[in-house]
Coordinates of C-alpha atoms and ligand atoms in Angstrom, one line a residue:
Chain A
M988 CA -26.6 -26.9 -13.6
P989 CA -24.5 -24.6 -16.2
S990 CA -22.0 -25.1 -16.7
S991 CA -19.6 -21.5 -16.8
T992 CA -21.8 -19.1 -14.6
K993 CA -18.6 -17.0 -14.4
E994 CA -18.9 -16.1 -18.2
R995 CA -22.8 -15.6 -18.1
P996 CA -24.2 -12.2 -17.6
V997 CA -26.5 -11.5 -14.1
S998 CA -29.4 -10.6 -15.8
T999 CA -29.4 -14.6 -16.9
L1000 CA -28.3 -16.3 -14.0
F1001 CA -31.7 -16.5 -12.7
S1002 CA -33.0 -18.7 -15.7
H1003 CA -32.1 -21.9 -14.4
G1004 CA -29.3 -22.4 -17.4
S1005 CA -32.5 -22.2 -20.3
T1006 CA -30.4 -20.6 -22.6
K1007 CA -33.5 -17.6 -23.2
S1008 CA -33.2 -15.7 -20.5
F1009 CA -36.2 -13.7 -18.6
V1010 CA -39.4 -13.8 -21.1
P1011 CA -41.4 -10.8 -21.2
R1012 CA -44.7 -12.0 -19.5
Q1013 CA -42.9 -13.5 -16.8
Q1014 CA -41.3 -10.4 -16.1
Y1015 CA -44.4 -8.0 -16.7
V1016 CA -45.8 -11.0 -14.0
F1017 CA -43.0 -9.6 -11.1
Y1018 CA -43.1 -6.1 -12.5
V1019 CA -47.2 -6.4 -11.4
L1020 CA -46.8 -8.4 -8.0
V1021 CA -44.0 -5.8 -7.0
T1022 CA -45.9 -2.8 -7.8
I1023 CA -48.9 -4.3 -5.8
V1024 CA -46.9 -4.8 -2.6
A1025 CA -46.1 -2.0 -2.7
I1026 CA -49.0 -0.2 -3.0
L1027 CA -49.9 -2.0 -0.3
L1028 CA -47.4 -0.5 1.7
I1029 CA -47.8 2.4 1.6
L1030 CA -52.4 2.3 1.5
S1031 CA -51.3 0.4 5.3
L1032 CA -49.0 3.5 6.0
V1033 CA -51.0 6.3 5.3
T1034 CA -54.5 4.3 6.7
N1035 CA -53.5 2.9 9.4
A1036 CA -53.5 4.9 12.1
N1037 CA -51.0 3.7 14.8
Y1038 CA -48.1 4.8 13.2
Q1039 CA -49.6 8.6 14.2
W1040 CA -47.9 10.9 11.6
A1041 CA -48.5 13.8 13.1
T1042 CA -46.5 13.0 16.5
V1043 CA -44.1 11.9 13.8
A1044 CA -43.9 15.6 12.6
Q1045 CA -44.4 16.2 16.4
Y1046 CA -41.3 15.1 17.8
L1047 CA -39.2 15.0 14.2
L1048 CA -37.2 18.7 15.3
A1049 CA -37.9 18.7 18.8
P1050 CA -35.3 19.5 20.7
S1051 CA -34.7 16.5 22.7
I1052 CA -34.2 14.3 19.6
L1053 CA -31.8 17.1 18.3
Q1054 CA -29.6 16.8 21.5
G1055 CA -29.4 13.1 20.8
L1056 CA -28.6 13.3 17.3
L1057 CA -25.6 16.1 17.8
V1058 CA -24.6 12.9 20.4
T1059 CA -24.7 10.7 18.0
L1060 CA -23.2 12.3 15.9
W1061 CA -19.9 13.0 17.8
I1062 CA -19.4 10.2 18.9
T1063 CA -19.4 8.7 15.4
L1064 CA -16.9 11.1 14.3
V1065 CA -14.8 10.4 17.8
C1066 CA -14.9 7.2 17.1
M1067 CA -13.5 7.1 13.5
V1068 CA -10.9 8.6 14.5
I1069 CA -9.3 7.2 17.5
A1070 CA -10.3 3.3 15.7
V1071 CA -8.2 5.0 12.2
V1072 CA -5.1 6.1 14.8
L1073 CA -5.2 2.9 16.4
G1074 CA -6.2 0.8 13.8
L1075 CA -3.0 2.2 11.8
I1076 CA -0.4 1.6 14.8
L1077 CA -2.5 -2.2 14.9
A1078 CA -1.3 -2.9 11.1
F1079 CA 2.3 -1.9 11.4
M1080 CA 2.7 -4.2 14.9
G1081 CA 1.1 -6.9 12.5
L1082 CA 4.2 -6.5 9.9
A1083 CA 6.8 -5.9 12.5
Q1084 CA 10.0 -8.2 12.9
S1085 CA 9.4 -9.2 16.5
A1086 CA 6.9 -12.0 17.1
Y1087 CA 5.8 -11.4 20.1
V1088 CA 4.5 -7.5 18.3
R1089 CA 2.8 -9.0 15.9
G1090 CA 1.7 -11.2 18.0
A1091 CA 0.0 -9.1 20.2
A1092 CA -1.9 -7.3 17.6
E1093 CA -3.2 -10.9 16.2
V1094 CA -5.0 -11.2 19.6
Y1095 CA -6.3 -7.5 19.9
I1096 CA -7.9 -8.5 17.2
V1097 CA -9.4 -12.0 17.6
F1098 CA -10.3 -10.9 20.9
F1099 CA -12.0 -7.9 19.7
R1100 CA -13.6 -8.6 16.5
G1101 CA -15.0 -12.6 18.6
T1102 CA -17.3 -11.2 20.7
P1103 CA -20.8 -9.3 20.1
L1104 CA -19.7 -5.5 20.7
L1105 CA -22.8 -5.0 22.8
V1106 CA -21.7 -7.3 25.1
Q1107 CA -18.4 -5.2 25.0
L1108 CA -19.8 -2.0 25.8
I1109 CA -21.9 -3.1 28.9
F1110 CA -18.3 -4.9 30.2
W1111 CA -16.3 -1.4 30.0
Y1112 CA -19.4 -0.4 31.0
N1113 CA -19.2 -2.5 34.4
I1114 CA -14.9 -2.4 33.9
S1115 CA -15.0 -0.8 37.6
A1116 CA -16.7 -3.4 39.7
L1117 CA -13.4 -4.9 38.1
Y1118 CA -11.1 -2.2 38.7
P1119 CA -12.7 0.1 41.1
N1120 CA -9.1 2.0 40.6
F1121 CA -6.8 2.6 38.6
G1122 CA -3.2 3.6 39.6
I1123 CA 0.1 3.3 38.1
G1124 CA 3.0 2.5 40.1
I1125 CA 5.1 -0.2 42.0
P1126 CA 3.0 -3.1 43.2
F1127 CA 3.2 -3.0 47.3
G1128 CA 5.6 0.2 46.7
P1129 CA 4.1 3.9 45.9
Q1130 CA 1.0 4.7 43.5
F1131 CA 2.0 7.4 41.0
L1132 CA -1.3 7.6 39.9
D1133 CA -4.8 6.3 41.4
I1134 CA -8.2 7.2 39.7
D1135 CA -11.1 6.0 40.5
L1136 CA -12.7 4.3 37.5
N1137 CA -16.4 5.0 39.0
Q1138 CA -15.3 8.7 38.5
V1139 CA -14.1 8.2 34.6
I1140 CA -16.0 5.4 33.3
T1141 CA -19.8 7.3 32.6
P1142 CA -22.1 6.5 29.7
I1143 CA -20.4 8.6 27.5
G1144 CA -16.9 7.6 28.6
A1145 CA -17.7 3.9 28.6
A1146 CA -19.2 4.2 25.0
I1147 CA -16.3 5.2 23.3
M1148 CA -13.9 3.3 24.9
G1149 CA -15.8 0.1 23.4
L1150 CA -17.4 1.7 19.9
A1151 CA -13.5 2.5 19.7
L1152 CA -11.7 -0.4 20.7
N1153 CA -14.0 -2.7 19.0
E1154 CA -13.7 -0.4 15.6
A1155 CA -10.0 -0.3 15.8
A1156 CA -9.7 -4.2 15.5
Y1157 CA -11.7 -3.8 12.2
M1158 CA -9.9 -1.3 10.8
A1159 CA -6.5 -2.9 11.5
E1160 CA -7.6 -5.4 9.2
I1161 CA -8.9 -2.7 6.8
F1162 CA -4.9 -1.3 6.7
R1163 CA -3.6 -4.7 7.1
G1164 CA -4.8 -5.3 3.5
G1165 CA -3.9 -1.9 2.3
L1166 CA -0.5 -2.2 3.2
N1167 CA -0.4 -5.9 2.2
G1168 CA -1.3 -5.2 -1.5
L1169 CA 1.5 -2.2 -1.9
P1170 CA 2.9 -3.4 -4.7
K1171 CA 6.5 -3.7 -3.6
G1172 CA 8.5 -2.7 -6.9
Q1173 CA 7.1 1.3 -6.4
I1174 CA 8.6 1.6 -3.4
E1175 CA 11.3 -0.4 -4.8
A1176 CA 11.9 2.2 -7.1
A1177 CA 11.2 5.5 -4.5
D1178 CA 14.4 3.6 -2.1
A1179 CA 16.4 3.5 -5.4
L1180 CA 15.5 7.3 -5.6
G1181 CA 16.7 8.2 -2.9
L1182 CA 13.2 9.6 -2.2
S1183 CA 12.6 8.9 2.2
G1184 CA 10.9 10.0 4.8
W1185 CA 7.5 11.9 4.6
T1186 CA 8.2 12.7 1.2
K1187 CA 8.1 8.5 -0.4
V1188 CA 5.0 8.4 1.9
R1189 CA 2.9 11.5 0.8
R1190 CA 3.6 11.0 -3.0
V1191 CA 4.0 6.8 -3.6
V1192 CA 2.6 5.0 -0.7
L1193 CA -0.4 7.0 -0.5
P1194 CA -1.4 7.9 -3.7
Q1195 CA -1.4 3.8 -3.8
L1196 CA -3.0 3.2 0.0
L1197 CA -5.4 5.9 -0.4
P1198 CA -7.9 4.4 -3.4
V1199 CA -8.2 0.6 -1.1
V1200 CA -8.4 1.9 2.2
V1201 CA -10.7 4.9 2.4
P1202 CA -13.8 3.6 0.8
P1203 CA -14.3 0.6 3.4
T1204 CA -13.5 3.6 5.9
W1205 CA -16.3 5.1 5.3
N1206 CA -18.3 2.1 5.2
Q1207 CA -17.2 1.2 8.8
M1208 CA -18.2 4.6 9.6
I1209 CA -22.0 4.3 8.1
G1210 CA -22.2 1.3 10.3
M1211 CA -20.7 2.9 13.3
L1212 CA -23.3 5.6 13.1
K1213 CA -25.8 3.2 13.4
N1214 CA -23.4 0.7 15.8
T1215 CA -23.5 3.8 18.1
S1216 CA -27.6 3.5 19.2
L1217 CA -26.5 0.4 21.1
I1218 CA -24.6 2.8 23.7
S1219 CA -28.8 3.5 24.6
V1220 CA -28.5 0.1 26.9
I1221 CA -25.8 1.7 29.1
G1222 CA -27.4 4.7 29.2
A1223 CA -25.7 7.5 26.9
S1224 CA -27.5 9.7 25.7
E1225 CA -27.5 9.3 22.4
L1226 CA -30.4 9.4 19.4
L1227 CA -32.5 6.6 20.6
Y1228 CA -31.7 6.9 24.2
S1229 CA -33.8 10.4 24.0
A1230 CA -36.1 8.7 21.5
Q1231 CA -36.7 5.9 24.2
A1232 CA -37.0 8.5 27.6
I1233 CA -40.2 10.2 25.5
Y1234 CA -42.3 7.3 25.0
A1235 CA -41.3 5.7 27.9
R1236 CA -43.6 8.9 29.2
T1237 CA -46.0 8.4 26.7
Y1238 CA -46.3 5.2 24.8
Q1239 CA -46.0 6.7 21.2
T1240 CA -42.7 4.5 20.7
I1241 CA -43.6 3.4 17.2
P1242 CA -43.4 7.1 15.9
L1243 CA -40.6 8.0 17.6
L1244 CA -38.8 5.0 16.4
I1245 CA -39.8 6.0 12.6
V1246 CA -38.3 9.8 13.9
V1247 CA -34.8 7.6 15.2
S1248 CA -34.9 5.7 11.9
L1249 CA -35.7 9.0 9.6
W1250 CA -32.4 10.9 11.0
Y1251 CA -30.7 7.6 10.7
L1252 CA -31.9 6.7 7.4
A1253 CA -30.6 10.5 6.4
I1254 CA -27.0 10.4 7.5
S1255 CA -26.8 7.3 6.4
I1256 CA -27.7 8.8 2.8
I1257 CA -25.7 12.0 3.2
L1258 CA -22.7 9.5 3.9
T1259 CA -23.2 7.7 1.0
I1260 CA -23.9 10.2 -1.3
V1261 CA -20.1 11.6 0.1
Q1262 CA -19.0 8.4 0.1
R1263 CA -19.7 7.7 -4.4
R1264 CA -18.1 11.4 -4.9
I1265 CA -14.7 9.7 -2.6
E1266 CA -14.6 6.9 -4.8
K1267 CA -14.8 8.6 -8.1
A1268 CA -11.8 10.7 -7.1
V1269 CA -10.0 8.1 -5.5
K1270 CA -10.2 6.4 -8.2
R1271 CA -8.2 9.3 -10.7
Chain B
M305 CA 40.1 8.5 -1.4
T306 CA 38.6 8.7 -5.1
Q307 CA 37.2 11.7 -6.6
P308 CA 33.4 11.7 -5.8
N309 CA 31.0 10.8 -9.1
D310 CA 33.7 9.3 -10.4
G311 CA 32.0 6.0 -10.8
T312 CA 33.3 2.7 -9.7
V313 CA 32.2 -0.4 -8.4
S314 CA 34.3 -2.0 -6.4
L315 CA 32.8 -5.8 -4.7
D316 CA 34.8 -7.7 -2.5
K317 CA 34.0 -11.4 -1.0
V318 CA 30.4 -9.7 -0.4
V319 CA 28.4 -12.1 1.0
K320 CA 24.4 -12.2 1.4
R321 CA 22.0 -14.7 3.5
F322 CA 18.0 -14.7 3.0
G323 CA 18.0 -17.2 6.7
T324 CA 19.7 -20.1 5.7
N325 CA 19.9 -19.9 2.2
T326 CA 23.1 -17.9 0.9
V327 CA 22.5 -15.8 -2.5
L328 CA 25.5 -14.5 -2.6
D329 CA 28.8 -16.3 -2.0
G330 CA 32.2 -14.5 -2.0
V331 CA 31.7 -12.0 -4.6
S332 CA 34.7 -9.5 -5.6
L333 CA 34.4 -7.7 -8.2
D334 CA 36.2 -4.2 -9.9
I335 CA 34.4 -1.9 -12.4
T336 CA 35.9 0.7 -13.8
K337 CA 34.3 4.6 -14.8
G338 CA 32.5 4.5 -18.2
E339 CA 33.3 0.7 -18.2
V340 CA 29.3 -1.2 -19.3
V341 CA 29.1 -4.5 -17.5
A342 CA 26.8 -7.6 -18.4
I343 CA 25.7 -10.1 -15.9
I344 CA 24.2 -13.0 -17.3
G345 CA 23.4 -16.3 -15.5
P346 CA 20.2 -18.5 -15.1
S347 CA 17.3 -17.6 -12.6
G348 CA 17.9 -17.6 -9.6
S349 CA 22.1 -17.3 -9.8
G350 CA 22.1 -14.0 -7.6
K351 CA 21.9 -11.6 -10.0
S352 CA 19.4 -9.6 -9.2
T353 CA 20.4 -9.5 -5.7
L354 CA 23.7 -8.7 -6.7
L355 CA 22.2 -5.4 -8.1
R356 CA 19.7 -4.4 -4.7
C357 CA 23.5 -4.4 -2.4
I358 CA 25.6 -2.5 -4.6
N359 CA 22.6 0.6 -3.9
G360 CA 21.9 -0.7 -0.6
L361 CA 18.5 -2.0 -1.0
E362 CA 19.7 -4.9 0.3
K363 CA 22.2 -4.8 3.6
I364 CA 25.0 -8.0 3.0
D365 CA 26.8 -9.6 5.9
G366 CA 29.7 -10.0 4.5
G367 CA 32.5 -8.0 2.5
S368 CA 31.9 -4.8 1.4
I369 CA 30.7 -2.5 -1.1
L370 CA 32.3 0.4 -2.4
V371 CA 30.4 2.5 -5.2
N372 CA 32.6 5.6 -5.7
G373 CA 35.0 4.5 -3.2
E374 CA 32.3 5.1 -1.1
E375 CA 31.4 2.5 1.1
I376 CA 27.2 1.6 1.2
G377 CA 25.0 1.2 4.3
R378 CA 28.0 1.7 6.5
R379 CA 31.4 3.8 7.8
P380 CA 34.0 3.3 9.3
T381 CA 34.2 4.5 13.2
P382 CA 37.0 5.8 15.3
N383 CA 35.6 2.8 17.6
G384 CA 38.2 -0.3 17.4
R385 CA 35.2 -2.5 19.3
H386 CA 32.4 -1.8 16.2
P387 CA 35.0 -0.6 13.5
Y388 CA 31.7 0.0 11.7
A389 CA 27.9 1.6 11.8
E390 CA 25.3 1.6 9.7
L391 CA 23.7 4.5 7.8
K392 CA 20.7 5.4 9.0
P393 CA 18.0 5.3 6.6
Q394 CA 18.0 9.6 5.5
E395 CA 22.1 8.5 5.2
L396 CA 21.5 5.4 3.0
A397 CA 18.9 7.6 0.8
R398 CA 21.8 9.7 0.1
Q399 CA 23.7 7.3 -1.4
R400 CA 20.5 5.2 -3.4
A401 CA 20.4 9.1 -5.1
H402 CA 23.5 8.3 -6.9
I403 CA 23.1 5.1 -8.1
G404 CA 20.4 4.6 -10.8
M405 CA 19.0 1.8 -11.2
V406 CA 16.1 0.2 -13.1
F407 CA 14.4 -2.4 -12.7
Q408 CA 12.3 -5.2 -14.6
S409 CA 8.8 -3.8 -14.5
F410 CA 9.8 -0.4 -14.7
N411 CA 7.8 0.8 -11.9
L412 CA 6.5 4.3 -12.9
F413 CA 4.5 6.1 -10.4
P414 CA 0.9 5.7 -11.6
S415 CA -0.6 8.3 -10.5
M416 CA 2.0 11.1 -12.1
T417 CA 2.9 12.0 -15.4
V418 CA 5.7 11.0 -17.0
L419 CA 7.0 15.0 -16.4
E420 CA 6.5 14.8 -12.7
N421 CA 8.1 10.8 -12.8
V422 CA 11.1 12.4 -13.9
T423 CA 11.0 15.6 -12.1
L424 CA 10.4 14.6 -8.7
A425 CA 13.4 13.0 -7.0
P426 CA 15.6 16.2 -8.7
R427 CA 13.3 18.2 -6.4
T428 CA 12.6 16.5 -3.6
V429 CA 16.1 15.4 -3.5
L430 CA 18.2 17.4 -4.7
G431 CA 16.6 20.0 -4.2
L432 CA 16.3 21.6 -7.8
S433 CA 13.9 24.2 -8.7
A434 CA 10.7 23.5 -10.6
E435 CA 11.9 24.7 -13.5
K436 CA 15.3 23.6 -13.8
A437 CA 13.6 20.1 -12.8
R438 CA 11.8 20.7 -15.3
A439 CA 14.3 21.0 -18.4
S440 CA 16.5 18.7 -17.3
A441 CA 14.1 16.6 -17.5
L442 CA 12.8 17.5 -20.5
E443 CA 16.5 17.3 -21.1
H444 CA 16.4 13.5 -20.5
L445 CA 13.1 12.6 -21.3
G446 CA 14.9 13.7 -25.2
A447 CA 17.2 11.4 -24.7
V448 CA 15.7 8.0 -24.7
A449 CA 12.8 9.7 -27.1
M450 CA 10.0 10.6 -25.1
A451 CA 9.8 14.5 -24.7
D452 CA 6.6 14.8 -26.7
F453 CA 4.9 12.1 -23.8
A454 CA 5.6 14.2 -20.6
D455 CA 2.1 14.9 -19.9
R456 CA 1.3 11.1 -21.0
Y457 CA 0.4 9.0 -18.0
P458 CA 2.0 6.0 -17.5
R459 CA -0.8 3.3 -18.2
T460 CA -0.9 5.0 -21.2
L461 CA 2.2 3.8 -22.4
S462 CA 3.7 0.8 -24.5
G463 CA 6.5 -1.1 -22.4
G464 CA 9.1 -0.2 -24.2
Q465 CA 7.9 3.9 -23.6
Q466 CA 7.4 3.3 -20.1
Q467 CA 10.7 1.4 -19.5
R468 CA 12.5 4.8 -21.8
V469 CA 10.7 6.8 -19.7
A470 CA 12.2 4.6 -16.3
I471 CA 16.2 5.4 -17.7
A472 CA 15.5 9.2 -18.0
R473 CA 13.8 9.4 -14.6
A474 CA 17.4 7.0 -13.3
L475 CA 19.2 9.9 -15.5
A476 CA 17.9 12.2 -13.6
M477 CA 19.0 12.4 -10.7
E478 CA 22.7 12.5 -12.8
P479 CA 23.4 8.7 -11.5
S480 CA 27.9 8.3 -11.7
V481 CA 26.3 3.9 -12.3
M482 CA 23.6 2.8 -14.1
L483 CA 22.1 -0.5 -12.4
F484 CA 19.9 -2.5 -14.8
D485 CA 17.4 -5.8 -13.6
E486 CA 16.9 -7.5 -16.9
P487 CA 15.3 -4.0 -18.6
T488 CA 13.9 -5.8 -21.1
S489 CA 12.6 -9.2 -20.5
A490 CA 8.9 -7.9 -19.9
L491 CA 9.0 -6.7 -23.2
D492 CA 7.2 -7.8 -25.8
P493 CA 10.0 -8.4 -28.8
E494 CA 8.8 -5.8 -30.7
L495 CA 9.8 -3.1 -28.9
V496 CA 13.3 -4.8 -27.6
G497 CA 14.8 -2.9 -30.1
E498 CA 14.4 0.6 -28.8
V499 CA 15.3 -0.2 -25.1
I500 CA 18.2 -1.7 -26.1
R501 CA 19.1 1.5 -28.3
V502 CA 18.9 3.5 -25.3
L503 CA 21.3 1.4 -23.1
K504 CA 24.1 1.5 -26.5
D505 CA 23.8 4.9 -26.3
L506 CA 24.1 5.1 -22.8
A507 CA 27.2 3.5 -23.0
T508 CA 28.6 5.3 -25.5
R509 CA 28.1 8.6 -23.2
G510 CA 31.0 6.7 -21.2
F511 CA 28.3 5.5 -17.9
T512 CA 29.0 3.3 -16.1
M513 CA 26.7 0.3 -16.5
I514 CA 25.9 -2.8 -14.8
V515 CA 22.8 -4.8 -16.7
V516 CA 22.2 -7.9 -16.1
T517 CA 20.6 -9.6 -19.3
H518 CA 19.6 -12.1 -20.6
E519 CA 19.6 -10.5 -24.6
M520 CA 23.4 -12.1 -25.6
G521 CA 23.8 -9.9 -29.0
F522 CA 23.3 -6.9 -26.8
A523 CA 26.2 -8.4 -23.9
R524 CA 28.3 -9.3 -27.0
D525 CA 28.2 -6.2 -29.3
V526 CA 27.9 -3.4 -26.8
C527 CA 29.4 -4.3 -23.2
D528 CA 33.3 -4.5 -22.5
R529 CA 32.9 -6.9 -19.9
V530 CA 30.4 -10.5 -19.4
I531 CA 30.2 -12.1 -16.3
F532 CA 29.1 -15.1 -15.8
M533 CA 26.8 -15.6 -12.3
E534 CA 25.5 -19.4 -11.0
G535 CA 24.8 -20.3 -8.1
G536 CA 25.8 -16.6 -5.9
E537 CA 29.1 -17.0 -7.4
I538 CA 30.8 -15.4 -10.2
V539 CA 32.4 -18.5 -11.9
E540 CA 33.8 -16.7 -14.9
S541 CA 34.5 -12.9 -16.1
G542 CA 36.4 -11.4 -19.1
A543 CA 36.4 -9.8 -22.0
A544 CA 33.0 -10.3 -24.0
R545 CA 33.6 -12.0 -27.7
G546 CA 36.1 -14.4 -25.6
V547 CA 33.3 -15.2 -22.6
F548 CA 31.3 -16.0 -26.3
T549 CA 33.8 -17.3 -28.3
S550 CA 35.9 -19.4 -26.3
P551 CA 34.0 -19.4 -22.6
I552 CA 37.3 -21.0 -20.1
N553 CA 34.3 -22.3 -17.6
V554 CA 32.2 -25.5 -17.9
R555 CA 29.2 -24.2 -16.6
T556 CA 29.5 -21.3 -18.5
Q557 CA 29.6 -23.6 -21.6
Q558 CA 26.4 -25.3 -20.7
F559 CA 24.8 -22.4 -19.6
L560 CA 25.9 -20.3 -23.3
Q561 CA 24.8 -23.3 -25.0
R562 CA 21.5 -23.5 -23.8
V563 CA 20.5 -20.2 -24.3
L564 CA 22.1 -19.6 -28.1
E565 CA 20.4 -22.3 -28.8
R566 CA 16.6 -20.9 -28.6
Ligands
ADP2234 N1 13.7 -11.2 0.1 C1 14.2 -12.6 -0.6 N2 13.4 -13.7 0.7 C2 14.2 -14.6 0.3 N3 14.8 -15.0 -0.3 C3 15.2 -14.4 -1.4 C4 14.8 -12.9 -1.7 N4 15.4 -12.4 -2.7 C5 15.9 -12.8 -3.7 N5 16.0 -14.5 -3.0 C6 16.5 -15.7 -3.0 O1 17.5 -15.4 -4.0 C7 17.9 -16.7 -5.0 C8 18.5 -15.3 -5.8 O2 17.3 -14.5 -6.6 P1 17.8 -13.5 -7.4 O3 18.7 -12.7 -6.9 O4 16.2 -12.7 -7.8 O5 18.1 -14.6 -8.7 P2 18.6 -13.9 -10.2 O6 17.8 -12.8 -10.3 O7 20.2 -13.9 -10.4 O8 17.0 -14.5 -11.1 C9 16.9 -17.4 -5.4 O9 17.3 -18.7 -4.6 C10 16.0 -16.4 -4.3 O10 14.8 -16.9 -4.1
MG2235 MG1 16.5 -10.9 -11.3

């Protein structure tokens, strides 16, 4: 075993302790193999008629697909906004003096991170089986507010609730890490100068916090984009659901899944490009 | 009542606890305007906590602290049962604005230039115009020989330079009292001198200064008074030369022996 892998460049980590790195001949064998596999893949993409590229082209810009894409995009955005706000609240609860408040935040995070998102989505969709009515009032006394949950819990409503509540747990962890990592001396210096309230937050806290929390938050957003496909199982008409609705009729399963994948890929790539820009900007 | 901004500090039986750990155990101290006081003592004796209590960064559990005759952290009420009311965060911030504090680790704001570091509080807290804040900042930076570095970022400066900027930043608030918590302890030995020179200069300009320090030469030669703290108490307090040449308390003697031997 190599005595210290830490100081060695990554390229030599695969050479099993020999002092030489990749021998050029081995490198060529590797490149040739990769190239062959790539060519075979491309050949099969072109020659295998089952891909039905014509069908892919036909549906790529179909109105119902674009409609689904739009739903995917706005649900991603709305859920992220809710999750960021809720995550911030949970993170500050985690810093509270009161053990009850801290405990509540902890229980929330454990629960939502500890159960599968898909299960949570189906659960919210069926919440009306558990609580047919949602009311606010005195037990056995008068009701001030009475909502028929069967009316409120639409597929989209349950989807937003499920995705946002789940994501909030992850966002809370990101914010908690960021807040814990704030250099104490900076806050003290601000306090000692008499800075307070919004000035302190805007000029001292945020410049320290944003570089730490923005990149992972953006990462979560890319994850959220793809997680929205899960809400198809409760009948929310996002991108995947729209494609399923078509291939349920036409049996053109593969080409429609390709259409869907191309769209997810395109949006992810755009988000990734933006992320690189943001990372550069917050790094100063 | 004394005049505002007159530069006096008065502690009466100050008690500070962290949980069950009593860190300040009845500290009483009177400092007059323009007096330069050194606080020495072993690590953990409560020196930093004392400074932090004086500018209200820590709440005290007993006694009282007056700066410029104004009580820090609370104000009297006419209510007999609750004779004091705690100050709101903004009121506390206003009190702190008139007490300068310089930290061991400089704590400059890394995303701002030297000039922005120095003008931030005068502009946002004192409400100075950009022009006035800039002029005053350059003046204070000049006093610590850092005016030429106004547009640099802190990370491009040496420790000594950063600490001089931190001093200018505190001075720009026109404080009546300046607190220094081991201002040279984080510096490479060859950079200690430039910061000590700035401190000496401030001492001659009539600032009330409380300096926690391990620089015994500075304490002896520059400070009017030296206070030796141990275990959260003031063990000995007296004219600088007296404490160093003929300490009365045996614990002071032992401490001085340890640090002067090095
Ligand atoms: N925020 C805090 N929480 C708990 N204990 C503290 C805190 N700050 C200081 N202390 C304790 O108070 C004592 C005095 O600390 P400090 O004032 O920093 O001493 P000095 O500056 O003389 O080295 C130490 O025992 C330290 O552990
Ligand atoms: Mg200390």
